[in-house]
Tab-separated table of C-alpha atoms in Angstrom:
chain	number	residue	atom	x	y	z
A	1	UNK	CA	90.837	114.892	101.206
A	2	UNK	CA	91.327	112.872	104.078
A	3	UNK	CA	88.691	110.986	105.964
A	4	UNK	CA	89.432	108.837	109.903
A	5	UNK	CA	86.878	106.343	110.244
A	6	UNK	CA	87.238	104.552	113.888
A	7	UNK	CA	85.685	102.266	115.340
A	8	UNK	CA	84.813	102.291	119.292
A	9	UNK	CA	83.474	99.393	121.590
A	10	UNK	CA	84.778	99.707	125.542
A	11	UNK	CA	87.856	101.525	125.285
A	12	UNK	CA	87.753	104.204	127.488
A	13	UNK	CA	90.734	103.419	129.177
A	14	UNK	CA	92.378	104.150	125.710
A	15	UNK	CA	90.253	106.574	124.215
A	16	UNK	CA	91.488	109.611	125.448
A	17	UNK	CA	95.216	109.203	124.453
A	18	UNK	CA	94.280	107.842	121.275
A	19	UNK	CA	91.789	111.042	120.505
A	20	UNK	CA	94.634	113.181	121.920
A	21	UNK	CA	96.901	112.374	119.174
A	22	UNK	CA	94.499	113.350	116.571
A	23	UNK	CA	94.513	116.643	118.682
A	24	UNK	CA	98.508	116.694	118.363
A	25	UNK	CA	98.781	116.181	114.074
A	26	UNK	CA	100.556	118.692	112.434
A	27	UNK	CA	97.608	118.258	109.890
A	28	UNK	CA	94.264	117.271	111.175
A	29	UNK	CA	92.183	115.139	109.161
A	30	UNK	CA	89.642	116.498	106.766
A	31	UNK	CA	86.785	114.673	108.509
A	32	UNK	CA	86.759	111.953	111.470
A	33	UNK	CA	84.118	109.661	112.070
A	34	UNK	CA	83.391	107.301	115.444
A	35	UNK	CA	81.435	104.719	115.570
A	36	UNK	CA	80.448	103.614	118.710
A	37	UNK	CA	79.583	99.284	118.660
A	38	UNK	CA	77.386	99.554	121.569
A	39	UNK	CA	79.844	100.295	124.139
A	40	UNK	CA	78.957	99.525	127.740
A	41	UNK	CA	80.994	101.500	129.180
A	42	UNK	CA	81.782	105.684	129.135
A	43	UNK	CA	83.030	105.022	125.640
A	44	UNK	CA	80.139	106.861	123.980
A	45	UNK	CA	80.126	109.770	126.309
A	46	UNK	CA	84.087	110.082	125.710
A	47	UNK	CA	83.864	110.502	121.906
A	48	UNK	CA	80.226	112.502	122.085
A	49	UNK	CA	81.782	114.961	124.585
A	50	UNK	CA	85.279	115.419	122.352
A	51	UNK	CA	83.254	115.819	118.940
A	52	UNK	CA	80.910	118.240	120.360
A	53	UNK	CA	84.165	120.804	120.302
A	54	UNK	CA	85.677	120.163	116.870
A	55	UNK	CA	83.243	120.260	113.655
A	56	UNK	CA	85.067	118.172	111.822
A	57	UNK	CA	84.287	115.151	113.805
A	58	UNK	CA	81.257	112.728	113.541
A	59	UNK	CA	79.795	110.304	115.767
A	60	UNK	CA	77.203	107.249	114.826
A	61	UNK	CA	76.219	104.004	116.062
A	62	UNK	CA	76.378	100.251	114.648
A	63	UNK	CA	74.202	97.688	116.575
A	64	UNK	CA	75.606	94.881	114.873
A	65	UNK	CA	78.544	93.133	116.735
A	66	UNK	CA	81.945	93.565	115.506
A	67	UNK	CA	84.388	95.882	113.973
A	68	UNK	CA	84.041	95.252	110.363
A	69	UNK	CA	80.244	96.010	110.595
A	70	UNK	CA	81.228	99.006	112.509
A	71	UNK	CA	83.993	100.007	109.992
A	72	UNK	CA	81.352	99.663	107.259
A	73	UNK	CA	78.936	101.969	109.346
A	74	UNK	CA	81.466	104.607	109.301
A	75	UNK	CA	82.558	104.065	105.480
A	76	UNK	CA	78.798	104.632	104.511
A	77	UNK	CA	79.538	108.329	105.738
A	78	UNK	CA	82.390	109.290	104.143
A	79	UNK	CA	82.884	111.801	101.622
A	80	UNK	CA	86.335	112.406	100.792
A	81	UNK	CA	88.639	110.937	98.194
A	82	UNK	CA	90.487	108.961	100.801
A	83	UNK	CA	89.751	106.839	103.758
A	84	UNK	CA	92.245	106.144	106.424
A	85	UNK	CA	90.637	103.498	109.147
A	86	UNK	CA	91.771	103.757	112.484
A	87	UNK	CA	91.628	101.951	115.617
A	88	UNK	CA	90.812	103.453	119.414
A	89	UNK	CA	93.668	101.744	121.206
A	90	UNK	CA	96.477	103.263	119.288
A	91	UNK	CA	98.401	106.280	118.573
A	92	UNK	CA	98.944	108.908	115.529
A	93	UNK	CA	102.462	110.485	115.793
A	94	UNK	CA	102.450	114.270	114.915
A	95	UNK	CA	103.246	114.218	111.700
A	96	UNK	CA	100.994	111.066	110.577
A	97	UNK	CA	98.260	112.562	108.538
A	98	UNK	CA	100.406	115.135	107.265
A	99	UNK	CA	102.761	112.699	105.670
A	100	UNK	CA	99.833	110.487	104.052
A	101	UNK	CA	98.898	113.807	102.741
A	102	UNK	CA	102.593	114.126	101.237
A	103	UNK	CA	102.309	110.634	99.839
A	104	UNK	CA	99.146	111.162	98.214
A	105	UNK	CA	100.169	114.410	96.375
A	106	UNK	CA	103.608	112.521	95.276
A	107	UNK	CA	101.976	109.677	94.332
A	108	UNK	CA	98.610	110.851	92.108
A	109	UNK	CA	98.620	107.573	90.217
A	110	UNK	CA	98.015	104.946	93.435
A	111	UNK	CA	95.209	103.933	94.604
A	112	UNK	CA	96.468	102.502	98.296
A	113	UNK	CA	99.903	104.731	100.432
A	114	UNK	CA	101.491	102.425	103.177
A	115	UNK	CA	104.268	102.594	105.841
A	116	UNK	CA	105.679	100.831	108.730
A	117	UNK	CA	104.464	100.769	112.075
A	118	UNK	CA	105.282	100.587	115.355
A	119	UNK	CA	103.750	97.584	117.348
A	120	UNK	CA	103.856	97.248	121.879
A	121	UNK	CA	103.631	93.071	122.036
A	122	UNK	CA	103.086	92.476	125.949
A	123	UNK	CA	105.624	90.139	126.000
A	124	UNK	CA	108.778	91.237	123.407
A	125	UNK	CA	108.106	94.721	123.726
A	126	UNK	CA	108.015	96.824	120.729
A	127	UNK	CA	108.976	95.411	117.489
A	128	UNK	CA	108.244	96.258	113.868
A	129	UNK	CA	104.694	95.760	112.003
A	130	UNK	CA	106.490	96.086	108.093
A	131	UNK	CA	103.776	97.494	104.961
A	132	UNK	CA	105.163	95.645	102.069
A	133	UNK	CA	103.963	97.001	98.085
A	134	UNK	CA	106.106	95.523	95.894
A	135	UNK	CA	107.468	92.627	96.736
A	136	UNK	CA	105.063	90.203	97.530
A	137	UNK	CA	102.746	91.902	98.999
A	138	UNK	CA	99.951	88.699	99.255
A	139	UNK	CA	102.915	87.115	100.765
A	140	UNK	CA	103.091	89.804	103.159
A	141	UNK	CA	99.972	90.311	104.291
A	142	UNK	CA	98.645	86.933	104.817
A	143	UNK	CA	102.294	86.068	106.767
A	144	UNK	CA	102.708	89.241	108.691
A	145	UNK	CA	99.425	91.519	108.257
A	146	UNK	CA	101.250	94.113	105.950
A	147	UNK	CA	97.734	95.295	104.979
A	148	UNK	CA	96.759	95.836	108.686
A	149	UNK	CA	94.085	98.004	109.447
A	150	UNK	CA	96.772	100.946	110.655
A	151	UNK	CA	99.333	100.690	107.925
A	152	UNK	CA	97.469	102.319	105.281
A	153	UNK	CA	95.355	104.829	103.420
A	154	UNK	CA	93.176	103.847	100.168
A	155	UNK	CA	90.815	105.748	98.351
A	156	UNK	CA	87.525	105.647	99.150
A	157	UNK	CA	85.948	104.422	96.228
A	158	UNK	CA	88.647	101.033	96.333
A	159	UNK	CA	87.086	100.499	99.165
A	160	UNK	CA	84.102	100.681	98.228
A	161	UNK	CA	84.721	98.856	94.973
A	162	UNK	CA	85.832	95.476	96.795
A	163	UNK	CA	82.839	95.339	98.948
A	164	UNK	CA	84.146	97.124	102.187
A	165	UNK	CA	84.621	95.354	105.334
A	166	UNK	CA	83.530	91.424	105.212
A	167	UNK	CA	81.034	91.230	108.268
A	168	UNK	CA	81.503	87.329	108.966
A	169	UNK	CA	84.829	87.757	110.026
A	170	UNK	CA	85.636	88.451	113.505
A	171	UNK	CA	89.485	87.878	113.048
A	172	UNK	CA	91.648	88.698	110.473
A	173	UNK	CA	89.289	90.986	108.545
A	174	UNK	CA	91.777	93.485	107.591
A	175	UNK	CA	93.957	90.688	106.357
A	176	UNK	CA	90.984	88.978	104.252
A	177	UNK	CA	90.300	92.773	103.612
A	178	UNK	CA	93.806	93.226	101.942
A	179	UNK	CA	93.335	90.036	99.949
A	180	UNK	CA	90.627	91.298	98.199
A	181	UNK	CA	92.505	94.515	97.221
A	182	UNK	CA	95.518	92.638	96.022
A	183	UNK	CA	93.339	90.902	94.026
A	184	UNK	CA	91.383	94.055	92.632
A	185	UNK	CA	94.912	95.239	91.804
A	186	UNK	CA	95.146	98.219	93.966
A	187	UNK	CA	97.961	100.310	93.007
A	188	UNK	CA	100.140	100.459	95.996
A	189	UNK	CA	103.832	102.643	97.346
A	190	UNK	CA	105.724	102.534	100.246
A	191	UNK	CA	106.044	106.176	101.908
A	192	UNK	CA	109.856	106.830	103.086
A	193	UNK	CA	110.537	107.816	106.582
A	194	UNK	CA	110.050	106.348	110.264
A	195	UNK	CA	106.808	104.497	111.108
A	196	UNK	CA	104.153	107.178	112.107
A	197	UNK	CA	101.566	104.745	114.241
A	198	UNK	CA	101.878	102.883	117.245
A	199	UNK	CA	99.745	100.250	117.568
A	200	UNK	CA	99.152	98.483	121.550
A	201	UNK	CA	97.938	95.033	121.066
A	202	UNK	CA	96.153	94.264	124.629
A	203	UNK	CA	95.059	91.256	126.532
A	204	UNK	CA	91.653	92.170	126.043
A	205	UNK	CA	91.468	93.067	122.358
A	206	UNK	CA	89.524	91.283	119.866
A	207	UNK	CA	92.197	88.620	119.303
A	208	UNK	CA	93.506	87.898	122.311
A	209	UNK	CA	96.277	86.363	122.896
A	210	UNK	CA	96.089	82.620	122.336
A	211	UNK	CA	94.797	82.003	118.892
A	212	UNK	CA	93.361	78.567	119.515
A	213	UNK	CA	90.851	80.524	122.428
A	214	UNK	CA	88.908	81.471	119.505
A	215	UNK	CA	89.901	79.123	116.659
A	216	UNK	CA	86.657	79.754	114.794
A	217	UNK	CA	87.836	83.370	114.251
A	218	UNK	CA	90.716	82.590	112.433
A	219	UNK	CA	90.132	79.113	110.510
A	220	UNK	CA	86.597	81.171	109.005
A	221	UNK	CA	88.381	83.921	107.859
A	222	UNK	CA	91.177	81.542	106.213
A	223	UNK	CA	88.387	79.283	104.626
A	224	UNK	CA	86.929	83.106	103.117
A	225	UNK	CA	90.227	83.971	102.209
A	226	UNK	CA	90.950	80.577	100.408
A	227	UNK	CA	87.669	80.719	98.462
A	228	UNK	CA	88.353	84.617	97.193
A	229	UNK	CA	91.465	83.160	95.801
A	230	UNK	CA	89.345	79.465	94.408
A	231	UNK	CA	87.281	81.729	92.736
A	232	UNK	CA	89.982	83.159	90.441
A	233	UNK	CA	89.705	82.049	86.877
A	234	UNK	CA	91.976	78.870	86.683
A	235	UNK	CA	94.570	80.799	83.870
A	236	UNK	CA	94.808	83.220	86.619
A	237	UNK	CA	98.788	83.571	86.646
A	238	UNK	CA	98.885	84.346	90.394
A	239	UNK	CA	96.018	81.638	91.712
A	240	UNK	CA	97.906	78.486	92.545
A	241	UNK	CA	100.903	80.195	94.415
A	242	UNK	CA	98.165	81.937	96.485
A	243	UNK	CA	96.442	79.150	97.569
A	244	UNK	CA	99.730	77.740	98.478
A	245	UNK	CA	100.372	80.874	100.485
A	246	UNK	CA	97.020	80.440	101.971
A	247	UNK	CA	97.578	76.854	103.101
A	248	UNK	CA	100.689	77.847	104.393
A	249	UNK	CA	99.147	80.489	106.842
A	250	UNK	CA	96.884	78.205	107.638
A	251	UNK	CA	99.363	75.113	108.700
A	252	UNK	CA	101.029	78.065	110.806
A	253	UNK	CA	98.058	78.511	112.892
A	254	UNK	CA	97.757	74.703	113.189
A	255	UNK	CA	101.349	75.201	114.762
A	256	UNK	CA	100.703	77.163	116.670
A	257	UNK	CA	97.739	75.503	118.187
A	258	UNK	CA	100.063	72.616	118.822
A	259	UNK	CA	102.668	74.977	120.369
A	260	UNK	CA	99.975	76.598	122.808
A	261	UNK	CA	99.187	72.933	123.716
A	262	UNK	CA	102.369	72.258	125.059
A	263	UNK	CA	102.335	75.134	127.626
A	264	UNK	CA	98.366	74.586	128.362
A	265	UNK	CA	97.304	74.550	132.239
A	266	UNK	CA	95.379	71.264	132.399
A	267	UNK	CA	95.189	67.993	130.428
A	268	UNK	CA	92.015	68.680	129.147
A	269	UNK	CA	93.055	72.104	127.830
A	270	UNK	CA	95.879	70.272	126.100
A	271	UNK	CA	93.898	67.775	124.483
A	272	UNK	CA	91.633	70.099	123.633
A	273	UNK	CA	94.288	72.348	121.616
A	274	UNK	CA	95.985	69.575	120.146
A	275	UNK	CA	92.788	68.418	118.557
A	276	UNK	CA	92.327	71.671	116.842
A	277	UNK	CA	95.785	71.237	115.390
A	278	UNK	CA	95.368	67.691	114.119
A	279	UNK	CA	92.099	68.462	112.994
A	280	UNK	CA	93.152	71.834	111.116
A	281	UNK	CA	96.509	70.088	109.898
A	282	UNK	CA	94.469	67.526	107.822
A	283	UNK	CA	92.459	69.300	106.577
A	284	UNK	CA	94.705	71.800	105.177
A	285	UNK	CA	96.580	68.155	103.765
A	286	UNK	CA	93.039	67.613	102.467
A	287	UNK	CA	92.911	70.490	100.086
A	288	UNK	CA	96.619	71.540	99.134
A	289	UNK	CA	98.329	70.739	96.443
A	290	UNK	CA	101.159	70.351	98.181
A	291	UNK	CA	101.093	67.811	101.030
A	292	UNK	CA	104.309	66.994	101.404
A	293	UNK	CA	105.500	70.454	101.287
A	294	UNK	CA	102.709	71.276	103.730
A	295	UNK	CA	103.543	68.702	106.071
A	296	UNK	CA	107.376	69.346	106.343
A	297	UNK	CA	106.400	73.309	107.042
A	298	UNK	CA	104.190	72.186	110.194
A	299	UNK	CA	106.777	70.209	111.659
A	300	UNK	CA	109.219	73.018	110.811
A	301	UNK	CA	107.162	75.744	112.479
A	302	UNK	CA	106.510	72.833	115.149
A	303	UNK	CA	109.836	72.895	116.751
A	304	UNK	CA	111.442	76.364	115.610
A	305	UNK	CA	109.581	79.446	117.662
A	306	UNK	CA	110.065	82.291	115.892
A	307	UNK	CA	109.925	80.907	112.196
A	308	UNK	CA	108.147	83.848	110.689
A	309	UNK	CA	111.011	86.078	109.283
A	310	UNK	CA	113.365	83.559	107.644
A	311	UNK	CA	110.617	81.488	106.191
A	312	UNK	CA	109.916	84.938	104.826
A	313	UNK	CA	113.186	85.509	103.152
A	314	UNK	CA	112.807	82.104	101.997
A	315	UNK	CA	109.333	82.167	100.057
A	316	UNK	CA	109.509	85.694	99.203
A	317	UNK	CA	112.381	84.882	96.328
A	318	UNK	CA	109.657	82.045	95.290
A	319	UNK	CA	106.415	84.647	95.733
């Protein structure tokens, strides 16, 4: 029924907790799959030596840089109804699969099962990642990645359907991911009960920890993003609000460009991240429909840190 696709490149500092809570569900997973990016370090001989125990459990290899290409590699093998991706830093509690497999039976008519999650921020400790799937859920994920890669479990052949894993991206794919399944008009619920995953988001993870490090990353996945949503008919009922919504994300990131320049090291670093906001911020102004609006939520976000929840409450009574 249930199929773990995960996707390995240097962890093997995490690996082996991560694998051991697989080992600890109170339902293992009908199939798991690893698929090792071209590690360079024991990575491969970690997950080779722990699959060559347990049947069930798959290992392949993607050349290709990156982990949606690697997700992809591992969706090409799977062959149950459901799909639940994974990621080799975190953590399954016990009772994880078994309660997606409780979701699924009580909800035969959905197409995608979500719940909360647990997230370890180096520097606020742990705080809550929220799954969101019925009230605005494109609000949601674009705002606070409700349709991250941990939060959920979707039937194989959605997947499938909306073109799997978007290869160009390199940041953000399971958020441009989750657009395109909003859009497809994945039936979604919300499983009861305490989060199940804890996710560790890491210094030397894909994205970092300054976003304006790799600005490319994000403002290509946001440009994708924005022209999945262009290329909505124009009677679409739910276009224009989503391309606001998109703008919007994107104005954050200028933000917080502008708020990593303040606290840069050097005055070229500075400059340097302060051009990307300027730069980002007009062109956003460029596009939107909304300049004004756009322009009074960068200088909100600007000054105010943590803007993210009540700008939430705000937008989704609008959304």
């Amino acid at each position: 029924m249930i199929t773990v696709v995960i996707p390995v490149y240097n962890r093997e500092s995490t690996l082996p907790s991560t694998l051991a809570s697989i080992d600890a569900q109170t339902r293992r997973p009908d199939r798991v799959i690893l698929v090792d990016n071209a590690s360079t370090d024991s990575s491969l001989s970690i997950i080779t030596e722990w699959a060559s125990t347990r049947p069930y459990v798959t290992v392949v290899s993607e050349s290709r840089p990156g982990a949606a290409a690697a997700r992809n590699r591992g969706l090409r093998e799977v062959d149950t109804e459901w799909t639940m991706f994974f990621d080799s830093d975190d953590l399954m509690h016990p009772n994880h699969v078994a309660d997606f497999a409780d979701g699924i039976a009580a909800h035969p008519d959905c197409d995608l099962l979500g719940r909360d999650i647990y997230v370890e921020l180096p520097d606020r400790g742990t705080v809550m990642g929220y799954f969101m799937a019925r009230v605005s859920p494109m609000l949601w994920n674009l705002w606070r990645g409700s349709l991250a890669t941990q939060r959920y479990i979707a039937r194989t052949e959605l997947f499938r359907s909306v073109g799997g894993w978007d290869e160009t991206d390199f940041g953000w794919d399971d958020i441009e991911l989750g657009v395109r399944l909003i859009i497809a008009g994945a039936r979604m619920a919300k499983l009861p009960g305490s989060p199940s995953v804890t996710t560790r988001y890491q210094e030397q993870s894909i994205t970092g920890t300054l976003k304006s490090n790799h600005p490319e990353r994000w403002e290509h996945t946001l440009e994708t993003i924005r022209g999945r949503v262009e290329a909505l008919p124009p009677d679409h009922s739910s276009r224009r609000r989503w391309l606001f919504l998109v703008d919007l994300r994107s104005i954050l990131l200028a933000a917080i460009y502008r708020r990593e320049a303040a606290v840069a090291d050097t005055c070229v670093e500075r400059e340097r991240r302060e051009a990307l906001a300027n730069a980002l911020y007009k062109k956003v102004r460029g596009v939107t429909d909304y300049p004004l609006t756009v322009g009074f939520i960068y200088r909100y976000f600007d000054r105010i840190v943590h803007v993210s929840r009540p700008m939430l409450r705000l937008f989704r009574h609008i959304f």
